[in-house]
XYZ file of C-alpha atoms in Angstrom:
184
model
C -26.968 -13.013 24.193
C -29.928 -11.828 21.810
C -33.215 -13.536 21.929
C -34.922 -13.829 18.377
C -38.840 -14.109 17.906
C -40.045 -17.537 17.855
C -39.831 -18.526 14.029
C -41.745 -21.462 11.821
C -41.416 -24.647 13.039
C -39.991 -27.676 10.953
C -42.236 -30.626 10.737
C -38.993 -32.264 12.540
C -39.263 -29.635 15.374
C -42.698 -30.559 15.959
C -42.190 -34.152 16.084
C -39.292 -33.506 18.942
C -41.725 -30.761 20.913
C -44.506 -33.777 20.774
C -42.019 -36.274 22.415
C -40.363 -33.906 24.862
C -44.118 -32.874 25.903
C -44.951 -36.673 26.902
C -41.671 -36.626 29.027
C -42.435 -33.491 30.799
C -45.957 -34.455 31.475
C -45.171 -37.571 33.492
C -44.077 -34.873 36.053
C -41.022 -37.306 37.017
C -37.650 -35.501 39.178
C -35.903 -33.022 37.288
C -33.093 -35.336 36.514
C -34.949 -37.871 35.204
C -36.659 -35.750 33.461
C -33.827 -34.076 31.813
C -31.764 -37.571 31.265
C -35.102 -38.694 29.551
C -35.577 -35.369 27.467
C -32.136 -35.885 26.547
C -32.648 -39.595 25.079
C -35.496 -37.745 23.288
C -33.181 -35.276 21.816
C -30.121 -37.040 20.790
C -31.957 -38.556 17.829
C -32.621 -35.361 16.088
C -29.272 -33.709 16.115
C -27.119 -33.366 13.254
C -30.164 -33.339 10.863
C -30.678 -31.022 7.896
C -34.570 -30.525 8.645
C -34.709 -29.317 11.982
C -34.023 -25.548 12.061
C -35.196 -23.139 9.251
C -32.184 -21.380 7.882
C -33.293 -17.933 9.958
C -33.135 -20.284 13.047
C -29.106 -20.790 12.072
C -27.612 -17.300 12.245
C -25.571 -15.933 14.504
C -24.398 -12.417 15.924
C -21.426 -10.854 15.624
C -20.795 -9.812 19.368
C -22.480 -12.950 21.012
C -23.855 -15.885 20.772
C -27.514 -16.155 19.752
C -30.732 -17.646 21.289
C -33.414 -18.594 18.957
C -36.400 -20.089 20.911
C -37.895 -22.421 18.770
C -40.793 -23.562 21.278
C -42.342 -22.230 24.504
C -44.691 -24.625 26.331
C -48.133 -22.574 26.897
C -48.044 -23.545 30.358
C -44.430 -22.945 31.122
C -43.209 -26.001 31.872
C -40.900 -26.368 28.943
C -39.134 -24.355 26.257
C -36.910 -25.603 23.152
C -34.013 -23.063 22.225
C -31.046 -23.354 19.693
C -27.878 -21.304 20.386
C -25.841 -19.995 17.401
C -21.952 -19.646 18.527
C -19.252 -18.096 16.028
C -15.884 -19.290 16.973
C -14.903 -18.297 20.417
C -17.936 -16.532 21.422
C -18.912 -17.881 25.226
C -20.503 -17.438 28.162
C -20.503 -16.488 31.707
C -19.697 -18.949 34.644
C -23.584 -19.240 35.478
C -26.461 -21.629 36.402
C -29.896 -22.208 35.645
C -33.379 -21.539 36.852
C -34.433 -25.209 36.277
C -33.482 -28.718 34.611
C -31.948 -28.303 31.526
C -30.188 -30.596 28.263
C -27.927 -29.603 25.745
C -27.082 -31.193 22.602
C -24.667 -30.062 19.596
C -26.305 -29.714 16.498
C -22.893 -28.796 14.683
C -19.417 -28.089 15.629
C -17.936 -28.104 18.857
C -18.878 -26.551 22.191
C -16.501 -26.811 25.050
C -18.102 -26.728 28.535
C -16.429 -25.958 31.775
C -18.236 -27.277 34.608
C -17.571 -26.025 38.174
C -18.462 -26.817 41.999
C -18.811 -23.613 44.600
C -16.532 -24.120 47.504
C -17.760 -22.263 50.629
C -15.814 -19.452 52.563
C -13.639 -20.326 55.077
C -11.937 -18.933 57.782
C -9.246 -18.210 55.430
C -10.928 -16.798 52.480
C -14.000 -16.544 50.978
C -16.148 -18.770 48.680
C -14.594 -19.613 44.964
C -15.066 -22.045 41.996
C -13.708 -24.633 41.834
C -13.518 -26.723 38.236
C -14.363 -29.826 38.079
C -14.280 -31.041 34.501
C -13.387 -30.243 31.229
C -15.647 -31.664 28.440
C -15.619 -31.079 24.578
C -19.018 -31.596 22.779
C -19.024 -33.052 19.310
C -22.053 -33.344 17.041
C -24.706 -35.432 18.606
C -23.587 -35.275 22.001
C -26.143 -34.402 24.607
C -25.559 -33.951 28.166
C -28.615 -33.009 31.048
C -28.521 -31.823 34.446
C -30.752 -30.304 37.118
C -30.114 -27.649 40.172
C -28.121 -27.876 42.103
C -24.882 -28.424 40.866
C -25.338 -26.977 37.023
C -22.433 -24.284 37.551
C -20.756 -24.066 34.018
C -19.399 -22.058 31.497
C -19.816 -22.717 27.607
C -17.638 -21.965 24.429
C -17.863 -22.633 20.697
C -14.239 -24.056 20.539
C -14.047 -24.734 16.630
C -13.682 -22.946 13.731
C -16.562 -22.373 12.729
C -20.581 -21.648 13.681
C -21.288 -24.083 16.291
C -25.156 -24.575 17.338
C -26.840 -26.588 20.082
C -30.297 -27.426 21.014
C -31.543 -26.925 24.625
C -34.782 -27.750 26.639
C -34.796 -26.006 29.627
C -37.897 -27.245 32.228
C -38.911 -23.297 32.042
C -40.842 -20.462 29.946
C -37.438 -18.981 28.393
C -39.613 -16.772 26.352
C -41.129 -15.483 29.709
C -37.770 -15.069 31.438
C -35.527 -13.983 28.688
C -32.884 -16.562 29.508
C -32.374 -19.916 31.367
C -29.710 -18.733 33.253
C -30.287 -17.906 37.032
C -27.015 -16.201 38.067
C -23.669 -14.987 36.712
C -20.718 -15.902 39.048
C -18.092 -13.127 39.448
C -16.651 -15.002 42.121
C -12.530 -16.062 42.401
C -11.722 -19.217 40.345
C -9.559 -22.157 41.348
């Protein structure tokens, strides 16, 4: 993944930061703080005026982070990711609550579970579902549990807004680990 500079807000972008900031201040759970952020969210999807046109390219080898908003105090940061068809990522998980919502075209998420070792063999994914993302669709979640892999599945760019309850410009990326580990 690359990581852009944060670019010039859109007067929409603002307007979202505002309301995601009076969600995140409530300091509720994680997951209903990401199932509220999400509600937030939705709304703005699909729009013309929220990204800048530099905030809607892509890379060639990868998909592309563009992080449109870190919270000064870390609590929060806003990021859209630019997919050409078939780029993807890892199996991985995150380093806090987090919601994704298409923007345009299609994303295609694998979620998993990690099964344990056992006497027999040692620990292993397991999938769990299969979902397809259209335009507008959001979906949140919080650690535990957020094991997943992501692909643009369509024909053409695909982007998606996230929130992640952490200072991605700090960290680089939301994502925790990278599993490597035997698939079921």
């Amino acid at each position: 993944m690359t990581t852009s500079t944060q670019a010039r807000t859109t007067a929409r972008m603002a307007a979202l930061v505002s309301e995601i900031r009076t969600v995140v201040d409530r300091g509720l759970a994680p997951d209903l703080t990401a199932y509220l952020v999400g509600e937030r969210v939705a709304p703005h999807l699909g729009t013309p005026d929220l990204l800048t046109p530099e905030q809607r390219v892509g890379h060639a080898d990868r998909y592309r982070q563009h992080i449109l908003h870190a919270e000064a105090d870390g609590s929060f940061s806003v990021v859209a990711l630019v997919w050409l068809p078939g780029q993807e990522t890892a199996i991985h998980d995150h380093v806090s609550w987090c919601v994704a919502g298409v923007h345009e075209g299609e994303e295609s998420e694998l979620r998993y579970r990690l099964a344990p070792a056992t006497g027999s063999g040692g620990a292993r994914l397991v999938a769990t579902e299969q979902v397809v993302n259209s335009p507008g669709d959001v979906c949140g979640f919080a650690p535990p549990g957020d094991i997943h892999k992501v692909r643009n599945s369509c024909r053409t760019t695909a982007i998606s807004l996230h929130v992640y309850g952490a200072d991605v410009a700090r960290l680089g990326s939301s994502v925790r680990r990278v599993y490597t580990l035997p698939t079921d």
